[in-house]
Short mmCIF file of N, CA and C in Angstrom, two decimals:
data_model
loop_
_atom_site.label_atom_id
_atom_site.label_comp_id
_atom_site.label_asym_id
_atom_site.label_seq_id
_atom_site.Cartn_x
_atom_site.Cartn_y
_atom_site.Cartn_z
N UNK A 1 20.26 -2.03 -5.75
CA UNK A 1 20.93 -0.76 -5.94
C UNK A 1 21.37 -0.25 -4.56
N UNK A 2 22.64 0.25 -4.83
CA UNK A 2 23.24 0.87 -3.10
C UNK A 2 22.23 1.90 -2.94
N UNK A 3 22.22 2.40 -1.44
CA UNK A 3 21.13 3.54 -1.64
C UNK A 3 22.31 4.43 -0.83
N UNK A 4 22.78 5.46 -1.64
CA UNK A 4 23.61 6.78 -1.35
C UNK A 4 23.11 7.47 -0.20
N UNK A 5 23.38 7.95 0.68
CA UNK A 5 23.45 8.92 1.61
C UNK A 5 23.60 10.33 1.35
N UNK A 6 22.13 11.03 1.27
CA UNK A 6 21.57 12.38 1.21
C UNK A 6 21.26 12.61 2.68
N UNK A 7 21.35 14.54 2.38
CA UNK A 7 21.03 14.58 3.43
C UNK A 7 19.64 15.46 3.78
N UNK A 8 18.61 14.62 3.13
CA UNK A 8 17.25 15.59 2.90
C UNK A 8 16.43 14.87 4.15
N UNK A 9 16.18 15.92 4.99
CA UNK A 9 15.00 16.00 6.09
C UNK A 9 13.83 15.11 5.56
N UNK A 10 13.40 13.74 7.02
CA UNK A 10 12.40 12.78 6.90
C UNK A 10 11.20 13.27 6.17
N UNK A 11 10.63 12.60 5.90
CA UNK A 11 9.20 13.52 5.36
C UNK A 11 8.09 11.94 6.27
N UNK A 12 7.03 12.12 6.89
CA UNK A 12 6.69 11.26 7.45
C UNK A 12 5.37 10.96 6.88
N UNK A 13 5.17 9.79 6.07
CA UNK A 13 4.66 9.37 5.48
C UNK A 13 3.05 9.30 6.27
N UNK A 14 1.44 9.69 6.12
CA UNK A 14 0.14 9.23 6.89
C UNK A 14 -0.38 8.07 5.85
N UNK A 15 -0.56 6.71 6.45
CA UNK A 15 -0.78 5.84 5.76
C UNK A 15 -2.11 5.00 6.41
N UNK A 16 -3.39 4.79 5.79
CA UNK A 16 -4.22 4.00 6.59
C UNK A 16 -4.22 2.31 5.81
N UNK A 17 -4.72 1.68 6.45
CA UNK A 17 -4.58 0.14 6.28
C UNK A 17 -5.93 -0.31 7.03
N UNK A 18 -6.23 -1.01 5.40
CA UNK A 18 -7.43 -1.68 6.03
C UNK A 18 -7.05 -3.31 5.47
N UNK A 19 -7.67 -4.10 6.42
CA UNK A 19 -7.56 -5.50 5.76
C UNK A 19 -9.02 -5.71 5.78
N UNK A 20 -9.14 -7.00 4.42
CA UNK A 20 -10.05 -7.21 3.78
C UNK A 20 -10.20 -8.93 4.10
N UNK A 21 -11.20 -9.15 4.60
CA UNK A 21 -11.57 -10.64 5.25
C UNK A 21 -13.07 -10.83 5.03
N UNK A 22 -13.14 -12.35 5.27
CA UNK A 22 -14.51 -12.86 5.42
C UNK A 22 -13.98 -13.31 6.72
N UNK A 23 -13.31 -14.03 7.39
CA UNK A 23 -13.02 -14.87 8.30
C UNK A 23 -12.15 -14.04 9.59
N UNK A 24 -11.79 -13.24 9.14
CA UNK A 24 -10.42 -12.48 10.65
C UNK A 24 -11.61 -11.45 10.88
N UNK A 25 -10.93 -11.11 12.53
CA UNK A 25 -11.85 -9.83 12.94
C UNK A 25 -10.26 -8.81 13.65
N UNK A 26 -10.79 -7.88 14.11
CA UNK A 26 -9.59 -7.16 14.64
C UNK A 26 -8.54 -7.55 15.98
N UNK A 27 -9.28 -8.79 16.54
CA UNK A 27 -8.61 -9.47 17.45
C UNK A 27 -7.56 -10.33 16.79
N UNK A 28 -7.66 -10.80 15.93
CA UNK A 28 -6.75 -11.73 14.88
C UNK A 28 -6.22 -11.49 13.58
N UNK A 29 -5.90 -9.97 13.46
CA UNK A 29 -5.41 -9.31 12.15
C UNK A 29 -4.07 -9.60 11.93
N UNK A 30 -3.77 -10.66 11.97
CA UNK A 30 -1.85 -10.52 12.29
C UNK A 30 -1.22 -9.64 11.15
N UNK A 31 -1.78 -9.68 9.83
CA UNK A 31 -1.63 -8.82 8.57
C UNK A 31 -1.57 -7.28 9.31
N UNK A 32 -2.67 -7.26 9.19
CA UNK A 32 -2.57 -5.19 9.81
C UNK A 32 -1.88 -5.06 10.86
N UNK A 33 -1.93 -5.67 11.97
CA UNK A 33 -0.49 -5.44 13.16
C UNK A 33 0.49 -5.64 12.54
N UNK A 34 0.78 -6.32 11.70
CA UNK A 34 2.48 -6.34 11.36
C UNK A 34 2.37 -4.92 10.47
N UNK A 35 1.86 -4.86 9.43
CA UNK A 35 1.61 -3.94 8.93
C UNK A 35 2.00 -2.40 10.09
N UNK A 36 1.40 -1.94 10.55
CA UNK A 36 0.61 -1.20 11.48
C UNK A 36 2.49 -0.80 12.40
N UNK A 37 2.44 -2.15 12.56
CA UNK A 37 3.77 -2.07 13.64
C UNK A 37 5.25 -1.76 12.51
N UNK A 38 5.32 -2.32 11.16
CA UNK A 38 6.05 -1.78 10.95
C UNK A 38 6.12 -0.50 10.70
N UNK A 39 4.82 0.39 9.84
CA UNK A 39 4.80 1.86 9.54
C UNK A 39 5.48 2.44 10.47
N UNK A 40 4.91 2.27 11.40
CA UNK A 40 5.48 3.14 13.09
C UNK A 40 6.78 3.24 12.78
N UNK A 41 7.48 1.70 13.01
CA UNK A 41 8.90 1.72 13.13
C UNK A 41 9.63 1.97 12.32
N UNK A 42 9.18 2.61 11.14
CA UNK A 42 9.73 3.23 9.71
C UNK A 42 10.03 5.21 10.32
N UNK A 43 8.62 5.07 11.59
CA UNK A 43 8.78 6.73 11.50
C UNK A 43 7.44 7.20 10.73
N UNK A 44 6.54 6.47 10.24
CA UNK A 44 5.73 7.02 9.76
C UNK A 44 4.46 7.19 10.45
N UNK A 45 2.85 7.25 9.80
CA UNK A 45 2.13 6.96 11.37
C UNK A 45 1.13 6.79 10.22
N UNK A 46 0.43 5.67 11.18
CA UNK A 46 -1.08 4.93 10.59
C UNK A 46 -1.89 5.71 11.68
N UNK A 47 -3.09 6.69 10.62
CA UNK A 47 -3.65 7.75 10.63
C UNK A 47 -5.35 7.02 10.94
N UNK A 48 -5.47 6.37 9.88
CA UNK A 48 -6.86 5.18 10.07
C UNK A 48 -6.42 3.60 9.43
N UNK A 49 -7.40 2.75 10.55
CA UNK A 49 -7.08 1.05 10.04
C UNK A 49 -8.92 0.93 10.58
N UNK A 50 -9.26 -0.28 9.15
CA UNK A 50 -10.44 -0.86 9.46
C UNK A 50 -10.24 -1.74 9.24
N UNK A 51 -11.37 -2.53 8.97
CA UNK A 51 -11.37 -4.62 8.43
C UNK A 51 -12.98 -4.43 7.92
N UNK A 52 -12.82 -5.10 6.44
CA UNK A 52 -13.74 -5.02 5.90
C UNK A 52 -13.91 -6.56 5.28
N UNK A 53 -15.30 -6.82 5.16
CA UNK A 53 -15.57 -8.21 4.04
C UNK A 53 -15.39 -8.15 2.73
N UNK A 54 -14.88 -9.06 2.36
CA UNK A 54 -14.60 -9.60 0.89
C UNK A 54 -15.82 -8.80 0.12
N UNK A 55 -16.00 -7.70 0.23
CA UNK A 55 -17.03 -6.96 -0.74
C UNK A 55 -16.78 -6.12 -1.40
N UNK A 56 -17.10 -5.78 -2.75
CA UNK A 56 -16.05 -5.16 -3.88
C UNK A 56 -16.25 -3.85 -3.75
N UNK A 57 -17.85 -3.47 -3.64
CA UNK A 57 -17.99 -2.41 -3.41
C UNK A 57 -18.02 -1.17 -1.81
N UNK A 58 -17.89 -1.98 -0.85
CA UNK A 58 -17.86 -1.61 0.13
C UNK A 58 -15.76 -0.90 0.22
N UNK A 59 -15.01 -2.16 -0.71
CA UNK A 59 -13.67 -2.08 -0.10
C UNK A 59 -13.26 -0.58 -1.29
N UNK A 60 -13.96 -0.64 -2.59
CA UNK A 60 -13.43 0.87 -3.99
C UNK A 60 -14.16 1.85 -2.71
N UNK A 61 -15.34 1.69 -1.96
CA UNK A 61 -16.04 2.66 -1.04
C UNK A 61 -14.97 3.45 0.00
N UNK A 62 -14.72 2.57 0.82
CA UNK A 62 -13.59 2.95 1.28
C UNK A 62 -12.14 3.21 0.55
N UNK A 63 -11.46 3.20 -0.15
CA UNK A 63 -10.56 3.48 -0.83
C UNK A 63 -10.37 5.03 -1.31
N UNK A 64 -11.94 5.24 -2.00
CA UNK A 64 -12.45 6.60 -2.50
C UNK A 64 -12.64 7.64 -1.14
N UNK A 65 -13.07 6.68 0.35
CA UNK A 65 -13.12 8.14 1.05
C UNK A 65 -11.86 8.25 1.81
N UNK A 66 -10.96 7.63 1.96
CA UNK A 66 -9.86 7.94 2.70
C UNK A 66 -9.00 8.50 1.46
N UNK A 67 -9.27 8.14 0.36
CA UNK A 67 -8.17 9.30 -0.58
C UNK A 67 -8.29 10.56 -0.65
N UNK A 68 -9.76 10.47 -0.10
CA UNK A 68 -10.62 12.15 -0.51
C UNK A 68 -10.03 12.90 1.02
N UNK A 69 -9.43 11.91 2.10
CA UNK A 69 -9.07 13.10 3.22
C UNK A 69 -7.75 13.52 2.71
N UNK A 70 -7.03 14.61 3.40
CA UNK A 70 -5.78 15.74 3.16
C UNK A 70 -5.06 14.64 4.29
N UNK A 71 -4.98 13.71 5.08
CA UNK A 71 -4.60 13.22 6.19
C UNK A 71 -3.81 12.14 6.01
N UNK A 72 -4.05 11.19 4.57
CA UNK A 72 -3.80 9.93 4.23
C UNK A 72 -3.43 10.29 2.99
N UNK A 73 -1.97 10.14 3.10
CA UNK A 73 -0.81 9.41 1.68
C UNK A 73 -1.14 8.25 0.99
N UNK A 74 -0.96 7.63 1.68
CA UNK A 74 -0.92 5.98 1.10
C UNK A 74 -2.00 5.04 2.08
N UNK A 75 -2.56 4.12 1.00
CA UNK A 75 -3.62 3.06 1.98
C UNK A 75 -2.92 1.87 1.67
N UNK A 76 -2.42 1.00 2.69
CA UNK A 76 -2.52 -0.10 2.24
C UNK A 76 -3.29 -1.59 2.11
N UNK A 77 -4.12 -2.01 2.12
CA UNK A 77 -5.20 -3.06 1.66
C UNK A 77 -4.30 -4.44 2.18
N UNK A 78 -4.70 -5.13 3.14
CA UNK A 78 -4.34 -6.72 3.04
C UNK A 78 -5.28 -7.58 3.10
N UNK A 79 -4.98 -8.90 1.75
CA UNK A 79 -6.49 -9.29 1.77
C UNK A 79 -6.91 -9.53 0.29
N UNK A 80 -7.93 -10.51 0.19
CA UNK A 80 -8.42 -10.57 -0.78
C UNK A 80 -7.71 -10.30 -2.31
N UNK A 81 -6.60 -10.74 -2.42
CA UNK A 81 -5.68 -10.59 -3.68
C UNK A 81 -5.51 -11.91 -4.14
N UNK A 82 -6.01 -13.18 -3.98
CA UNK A 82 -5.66 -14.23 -4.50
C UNK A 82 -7.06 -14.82 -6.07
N UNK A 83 -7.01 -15.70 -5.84
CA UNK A 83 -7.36 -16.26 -7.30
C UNK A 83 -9.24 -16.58 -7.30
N UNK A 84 -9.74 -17.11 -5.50
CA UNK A 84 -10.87 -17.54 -5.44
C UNK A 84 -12.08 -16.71 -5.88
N UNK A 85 -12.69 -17.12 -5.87
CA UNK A 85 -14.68 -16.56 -6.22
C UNK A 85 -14.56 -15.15 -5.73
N UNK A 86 -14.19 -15.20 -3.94
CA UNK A 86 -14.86 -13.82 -2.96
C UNK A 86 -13.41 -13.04 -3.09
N UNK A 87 -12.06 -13.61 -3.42
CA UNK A 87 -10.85 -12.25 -3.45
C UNK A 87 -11.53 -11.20 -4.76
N UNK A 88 -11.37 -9.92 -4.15
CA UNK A 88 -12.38 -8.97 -5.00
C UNK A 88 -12.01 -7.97 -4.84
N UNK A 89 -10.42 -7.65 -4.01
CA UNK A 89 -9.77 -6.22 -3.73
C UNK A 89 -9.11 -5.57 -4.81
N UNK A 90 -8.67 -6.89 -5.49
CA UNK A 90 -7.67 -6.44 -6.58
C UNK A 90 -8.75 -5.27 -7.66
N UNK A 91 -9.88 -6.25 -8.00
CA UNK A 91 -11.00 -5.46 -8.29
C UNK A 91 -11.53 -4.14 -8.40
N UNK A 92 -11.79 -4.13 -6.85
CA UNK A 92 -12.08 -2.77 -6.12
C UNK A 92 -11.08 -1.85 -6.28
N UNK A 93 -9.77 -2.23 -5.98
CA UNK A 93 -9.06 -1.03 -6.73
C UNK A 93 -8.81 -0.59 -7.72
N UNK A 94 -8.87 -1.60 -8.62
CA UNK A 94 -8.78 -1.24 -10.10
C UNK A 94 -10.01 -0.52 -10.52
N UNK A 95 -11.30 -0.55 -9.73
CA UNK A 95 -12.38 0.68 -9.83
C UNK A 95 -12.13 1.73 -10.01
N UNK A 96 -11.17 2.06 -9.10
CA UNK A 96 -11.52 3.12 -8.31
C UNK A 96 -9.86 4.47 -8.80
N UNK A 97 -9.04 3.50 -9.45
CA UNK A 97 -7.51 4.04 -9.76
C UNK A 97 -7.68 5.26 -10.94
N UNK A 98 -6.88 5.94 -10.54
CA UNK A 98 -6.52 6.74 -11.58
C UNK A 98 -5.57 6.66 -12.70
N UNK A 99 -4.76 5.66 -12.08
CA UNK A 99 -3.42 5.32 -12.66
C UNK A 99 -2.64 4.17 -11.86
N UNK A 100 -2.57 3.01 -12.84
CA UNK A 100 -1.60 2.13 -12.47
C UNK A 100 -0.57 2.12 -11.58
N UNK A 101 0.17 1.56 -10.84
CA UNK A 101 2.01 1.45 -10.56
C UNK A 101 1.76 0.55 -11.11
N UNK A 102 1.80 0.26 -12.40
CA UNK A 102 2.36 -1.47 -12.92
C UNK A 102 3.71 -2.24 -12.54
N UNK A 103 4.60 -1.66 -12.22
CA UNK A 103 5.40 -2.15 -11.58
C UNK A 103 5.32 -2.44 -10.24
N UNK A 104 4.65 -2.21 -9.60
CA UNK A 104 4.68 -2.99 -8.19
C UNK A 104 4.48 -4.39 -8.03
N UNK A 105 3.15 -4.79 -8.83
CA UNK A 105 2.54 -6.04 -9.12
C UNK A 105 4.15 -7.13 -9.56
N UNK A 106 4.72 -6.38 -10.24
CA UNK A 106 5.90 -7.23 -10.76
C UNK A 106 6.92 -7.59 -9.89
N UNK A 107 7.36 -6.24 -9.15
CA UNK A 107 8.34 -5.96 -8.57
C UNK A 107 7.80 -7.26 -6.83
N UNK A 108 6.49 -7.48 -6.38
CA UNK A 108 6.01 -7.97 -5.80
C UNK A 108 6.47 -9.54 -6.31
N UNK A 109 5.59 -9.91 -7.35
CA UNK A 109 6.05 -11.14 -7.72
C UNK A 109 7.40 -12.10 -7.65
N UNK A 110 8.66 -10.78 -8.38
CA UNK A 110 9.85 -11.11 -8.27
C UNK A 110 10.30 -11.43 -6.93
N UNK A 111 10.14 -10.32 -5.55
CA UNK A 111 10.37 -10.69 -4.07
C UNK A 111 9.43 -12.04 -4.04
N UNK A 112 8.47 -12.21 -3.85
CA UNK A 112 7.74 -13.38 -3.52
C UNK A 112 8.28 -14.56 -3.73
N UNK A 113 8.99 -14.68 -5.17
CA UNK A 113 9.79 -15.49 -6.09
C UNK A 113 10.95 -16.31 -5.29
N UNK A 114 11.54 -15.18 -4.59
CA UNK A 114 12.72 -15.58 -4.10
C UNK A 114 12.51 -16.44 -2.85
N UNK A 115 11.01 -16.64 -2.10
CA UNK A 115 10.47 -17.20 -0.97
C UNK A 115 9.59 -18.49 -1.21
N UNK A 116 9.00 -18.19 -2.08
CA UNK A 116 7.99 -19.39 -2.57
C UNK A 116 7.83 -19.86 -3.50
N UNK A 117 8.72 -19.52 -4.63
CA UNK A 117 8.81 -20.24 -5.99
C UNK A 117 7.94 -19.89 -6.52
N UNK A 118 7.31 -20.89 -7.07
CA UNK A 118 6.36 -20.59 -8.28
C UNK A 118 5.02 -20.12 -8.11
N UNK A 119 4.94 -20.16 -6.73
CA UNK A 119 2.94 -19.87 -5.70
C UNK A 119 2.94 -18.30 -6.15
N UNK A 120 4.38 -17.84 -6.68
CA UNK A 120 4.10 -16.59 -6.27
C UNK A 120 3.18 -15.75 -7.64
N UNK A 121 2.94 -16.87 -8.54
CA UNK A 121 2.56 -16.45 -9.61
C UNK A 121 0.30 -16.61 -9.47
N UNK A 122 0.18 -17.03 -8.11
CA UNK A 122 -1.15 -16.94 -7.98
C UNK A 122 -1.19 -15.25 -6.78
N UNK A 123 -0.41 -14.53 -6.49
CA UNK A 123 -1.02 -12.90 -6.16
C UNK A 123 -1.06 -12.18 -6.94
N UNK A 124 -2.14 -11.29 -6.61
CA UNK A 124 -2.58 -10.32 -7.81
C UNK A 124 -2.16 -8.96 -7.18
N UNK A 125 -1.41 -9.20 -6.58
CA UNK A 125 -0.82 -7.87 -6.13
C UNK A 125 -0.71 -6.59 -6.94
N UNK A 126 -1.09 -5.40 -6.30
CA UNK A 126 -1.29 -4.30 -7.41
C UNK A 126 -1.04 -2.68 -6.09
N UNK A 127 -0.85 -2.15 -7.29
CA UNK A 127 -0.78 -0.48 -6.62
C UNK A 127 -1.29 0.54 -7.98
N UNK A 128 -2.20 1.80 -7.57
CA UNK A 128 -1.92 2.48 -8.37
C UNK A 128 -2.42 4.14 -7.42
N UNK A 129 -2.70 4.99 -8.23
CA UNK A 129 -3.21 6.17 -7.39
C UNK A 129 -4.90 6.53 -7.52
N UNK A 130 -4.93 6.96 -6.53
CA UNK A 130 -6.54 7.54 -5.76
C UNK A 130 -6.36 9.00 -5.80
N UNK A 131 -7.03 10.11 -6.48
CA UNK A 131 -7.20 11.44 -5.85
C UNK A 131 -5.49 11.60 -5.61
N UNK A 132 -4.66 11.24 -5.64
CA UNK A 132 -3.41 11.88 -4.93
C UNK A 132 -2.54 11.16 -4.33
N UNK A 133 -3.17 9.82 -3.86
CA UNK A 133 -3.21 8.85 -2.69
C UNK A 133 -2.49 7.70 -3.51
N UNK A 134 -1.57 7.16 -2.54
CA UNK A 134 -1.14 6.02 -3.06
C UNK A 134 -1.94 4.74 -2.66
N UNK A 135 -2.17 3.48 -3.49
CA UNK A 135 -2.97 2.80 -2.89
C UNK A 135 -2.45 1.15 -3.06
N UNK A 136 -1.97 0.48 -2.40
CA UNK A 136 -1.29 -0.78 -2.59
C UNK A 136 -2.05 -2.06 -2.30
N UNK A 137 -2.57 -2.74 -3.11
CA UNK A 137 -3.34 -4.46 -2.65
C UNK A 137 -2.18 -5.37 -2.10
N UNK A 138 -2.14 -5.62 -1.30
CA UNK A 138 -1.12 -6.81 -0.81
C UNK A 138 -2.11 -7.83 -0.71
N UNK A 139 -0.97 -9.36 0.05
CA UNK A 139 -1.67 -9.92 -0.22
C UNK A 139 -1.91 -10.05 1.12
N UNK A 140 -2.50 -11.01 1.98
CA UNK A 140 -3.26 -11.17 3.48
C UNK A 140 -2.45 -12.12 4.05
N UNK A 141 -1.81 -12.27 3.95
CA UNK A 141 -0.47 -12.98 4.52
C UNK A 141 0.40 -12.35 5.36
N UNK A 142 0.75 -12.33 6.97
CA UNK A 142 1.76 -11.82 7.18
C UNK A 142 2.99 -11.69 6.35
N UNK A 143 3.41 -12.98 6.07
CA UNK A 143 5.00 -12.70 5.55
C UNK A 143 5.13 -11.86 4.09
N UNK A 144 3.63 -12.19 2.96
CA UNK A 144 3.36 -11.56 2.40
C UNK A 144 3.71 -9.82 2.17
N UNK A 145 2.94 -9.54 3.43
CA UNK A 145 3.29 -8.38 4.29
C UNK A 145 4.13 -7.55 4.11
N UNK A 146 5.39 -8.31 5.22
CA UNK A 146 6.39 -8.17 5.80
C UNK A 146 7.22 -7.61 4.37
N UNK A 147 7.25 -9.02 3.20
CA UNK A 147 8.00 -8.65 2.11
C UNK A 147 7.71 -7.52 1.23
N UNK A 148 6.74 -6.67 1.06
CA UNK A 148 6.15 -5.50 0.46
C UNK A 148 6.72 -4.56 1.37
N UNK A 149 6.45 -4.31 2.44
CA UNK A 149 7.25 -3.29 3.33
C UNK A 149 8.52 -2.95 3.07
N UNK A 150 8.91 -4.43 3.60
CA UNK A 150 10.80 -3.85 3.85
C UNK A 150 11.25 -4.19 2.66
N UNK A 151 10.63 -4.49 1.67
CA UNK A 151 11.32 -4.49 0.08
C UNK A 151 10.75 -3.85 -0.56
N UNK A 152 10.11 -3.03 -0.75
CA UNK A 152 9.23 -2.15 -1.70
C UNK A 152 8.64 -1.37 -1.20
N UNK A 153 7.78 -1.22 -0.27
CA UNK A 153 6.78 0.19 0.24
C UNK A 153 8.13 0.64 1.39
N UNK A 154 8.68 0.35 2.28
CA UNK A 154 9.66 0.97 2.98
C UNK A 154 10.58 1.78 2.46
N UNK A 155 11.81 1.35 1.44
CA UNK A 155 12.42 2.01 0.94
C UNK A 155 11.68 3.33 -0.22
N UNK A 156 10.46 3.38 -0.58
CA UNK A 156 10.16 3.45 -1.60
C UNK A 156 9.27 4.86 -0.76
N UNK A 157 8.83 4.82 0.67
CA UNK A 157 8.68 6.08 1.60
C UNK A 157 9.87 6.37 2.59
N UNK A 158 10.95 6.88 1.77
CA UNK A 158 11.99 7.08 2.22
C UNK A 158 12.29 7.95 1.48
N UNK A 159 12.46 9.61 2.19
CA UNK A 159 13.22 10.30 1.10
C UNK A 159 14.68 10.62 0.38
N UNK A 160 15.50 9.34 1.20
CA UNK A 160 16.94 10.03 0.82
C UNK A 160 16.90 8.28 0.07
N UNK A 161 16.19 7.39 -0.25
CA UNK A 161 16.24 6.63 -1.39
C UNK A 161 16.29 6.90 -2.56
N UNK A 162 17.35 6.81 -3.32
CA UNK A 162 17.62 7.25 -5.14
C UNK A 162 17.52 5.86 -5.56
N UNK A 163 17.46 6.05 -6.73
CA UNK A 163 17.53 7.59 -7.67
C UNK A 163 16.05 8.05 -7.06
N UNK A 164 15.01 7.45 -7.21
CA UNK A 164 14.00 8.19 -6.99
C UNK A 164 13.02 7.63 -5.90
N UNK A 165 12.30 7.69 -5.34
CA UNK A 165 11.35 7.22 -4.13
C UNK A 165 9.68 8.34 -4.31
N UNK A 166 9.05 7.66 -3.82
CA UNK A 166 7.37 8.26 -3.88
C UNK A 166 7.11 9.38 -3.10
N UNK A 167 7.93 9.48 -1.97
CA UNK A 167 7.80 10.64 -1.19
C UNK A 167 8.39 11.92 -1.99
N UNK A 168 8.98 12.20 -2.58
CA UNK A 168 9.58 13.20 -3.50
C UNK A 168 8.49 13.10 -4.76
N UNK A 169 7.74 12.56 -4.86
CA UNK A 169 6.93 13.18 -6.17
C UNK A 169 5.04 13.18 -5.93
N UNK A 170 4.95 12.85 -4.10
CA UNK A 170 3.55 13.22 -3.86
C UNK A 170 2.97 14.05 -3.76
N UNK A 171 4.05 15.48 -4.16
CA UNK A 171 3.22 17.13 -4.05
C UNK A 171 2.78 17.08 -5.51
N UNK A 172 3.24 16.31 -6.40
CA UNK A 172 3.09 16.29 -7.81
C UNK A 172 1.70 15.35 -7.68
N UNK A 173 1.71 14.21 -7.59
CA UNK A 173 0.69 13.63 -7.84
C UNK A 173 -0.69 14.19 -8.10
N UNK A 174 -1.58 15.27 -7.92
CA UNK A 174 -2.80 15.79 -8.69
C UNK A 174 -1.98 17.33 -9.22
N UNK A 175 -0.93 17.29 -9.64
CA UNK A 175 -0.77 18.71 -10.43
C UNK A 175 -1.64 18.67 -11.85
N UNK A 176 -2.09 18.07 -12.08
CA UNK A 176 -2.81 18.30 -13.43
C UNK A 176 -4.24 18.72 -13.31
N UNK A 177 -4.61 18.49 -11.82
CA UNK A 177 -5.66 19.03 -11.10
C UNK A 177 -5.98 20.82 -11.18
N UNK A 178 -4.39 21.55 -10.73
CA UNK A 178 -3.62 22.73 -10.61
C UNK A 178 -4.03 23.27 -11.88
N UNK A 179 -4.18 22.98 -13.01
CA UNK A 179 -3.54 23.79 -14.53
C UNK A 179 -4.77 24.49 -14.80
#
């Protein structure tokens, strides 16, 4: 879809990112630096980043307290989204959600599709909401990454993206909280 030219003032997205490993430490995150480095260069700003082990309950743990700060929009998770024994993020978020994006998982697949054919049908890629908070499983793959950003989470924290984008409906997200 073309994306029309509005002229509504940035809104700057606080996003934390944690990646989820048994094996990487923060010297070798190439996932969260790319990550990390693109937010920036979107204009937005990564507020908190950790690295956590393949543990289900440690990763819904964290999920639940960075939704609970006023500081953090969106988390994004790299990591632990594939098919084996210890991937357990997909999991952990589905703990912890209030509500689906079922379409991301799809919308993920289809980009992946166009890069790797048919592999792309082993990520379990997922998004849904926390408290308010947007919350996205990618998968632990740089390029992985890369393709969720600038095809889906980039345009998608953009407010002059139509018809519609996430930044225009995150004052909404706990109005039912309000009533």
């Amino acid at each position: 879809m073309a994306r029309e030219e509005h002229l509504e003032e940035f809104v700057e997205v606080q996003i934390a990112i944690l990646t989820v490993s048994d094996t990487r430490s923060r010297r070798d995150d190439t996932s969260g630096d790319l990550l990390e480095k693109r937010v920036i260069a979107a204009g937005h700003r990564v507020v908190a980043r950790n690295l956590l082990r393949d543990e289900r309950k440690a990763i819904a743990q964290q999920l639940l307290d960075w939704a609970a700060r006023p500081d953090i929009d969106a988390i994004m998770t790299t990591g632990g989204t594939g098919l084996t024994g210890r991937d357990v993020t997909v999991e952990a978020h589905q703990d912890v959600y209030d509500k689906d994006i079922t379409a991301f998982g799809t919308m993920f697949a289809i980009v992946s599709m166009e890069k790797i054919g048919t592999s792309a049908v082993q990520s379990r890629a997922c998004a849904g909401v926390v408290n308010g908070t947007y919350c996205f499983a990618l998968p632990g793959s740089p390029g992985a990454c890369a393709d969720a950003w600038d095809r889906i989470l980039q345009p998608q924290f953009d407010l002059a993206h139509r018809p519609c984008n996430f930044v225009e409906i995150m004052p909404r997200l706990n109005e039912h909280l309000r009533q």
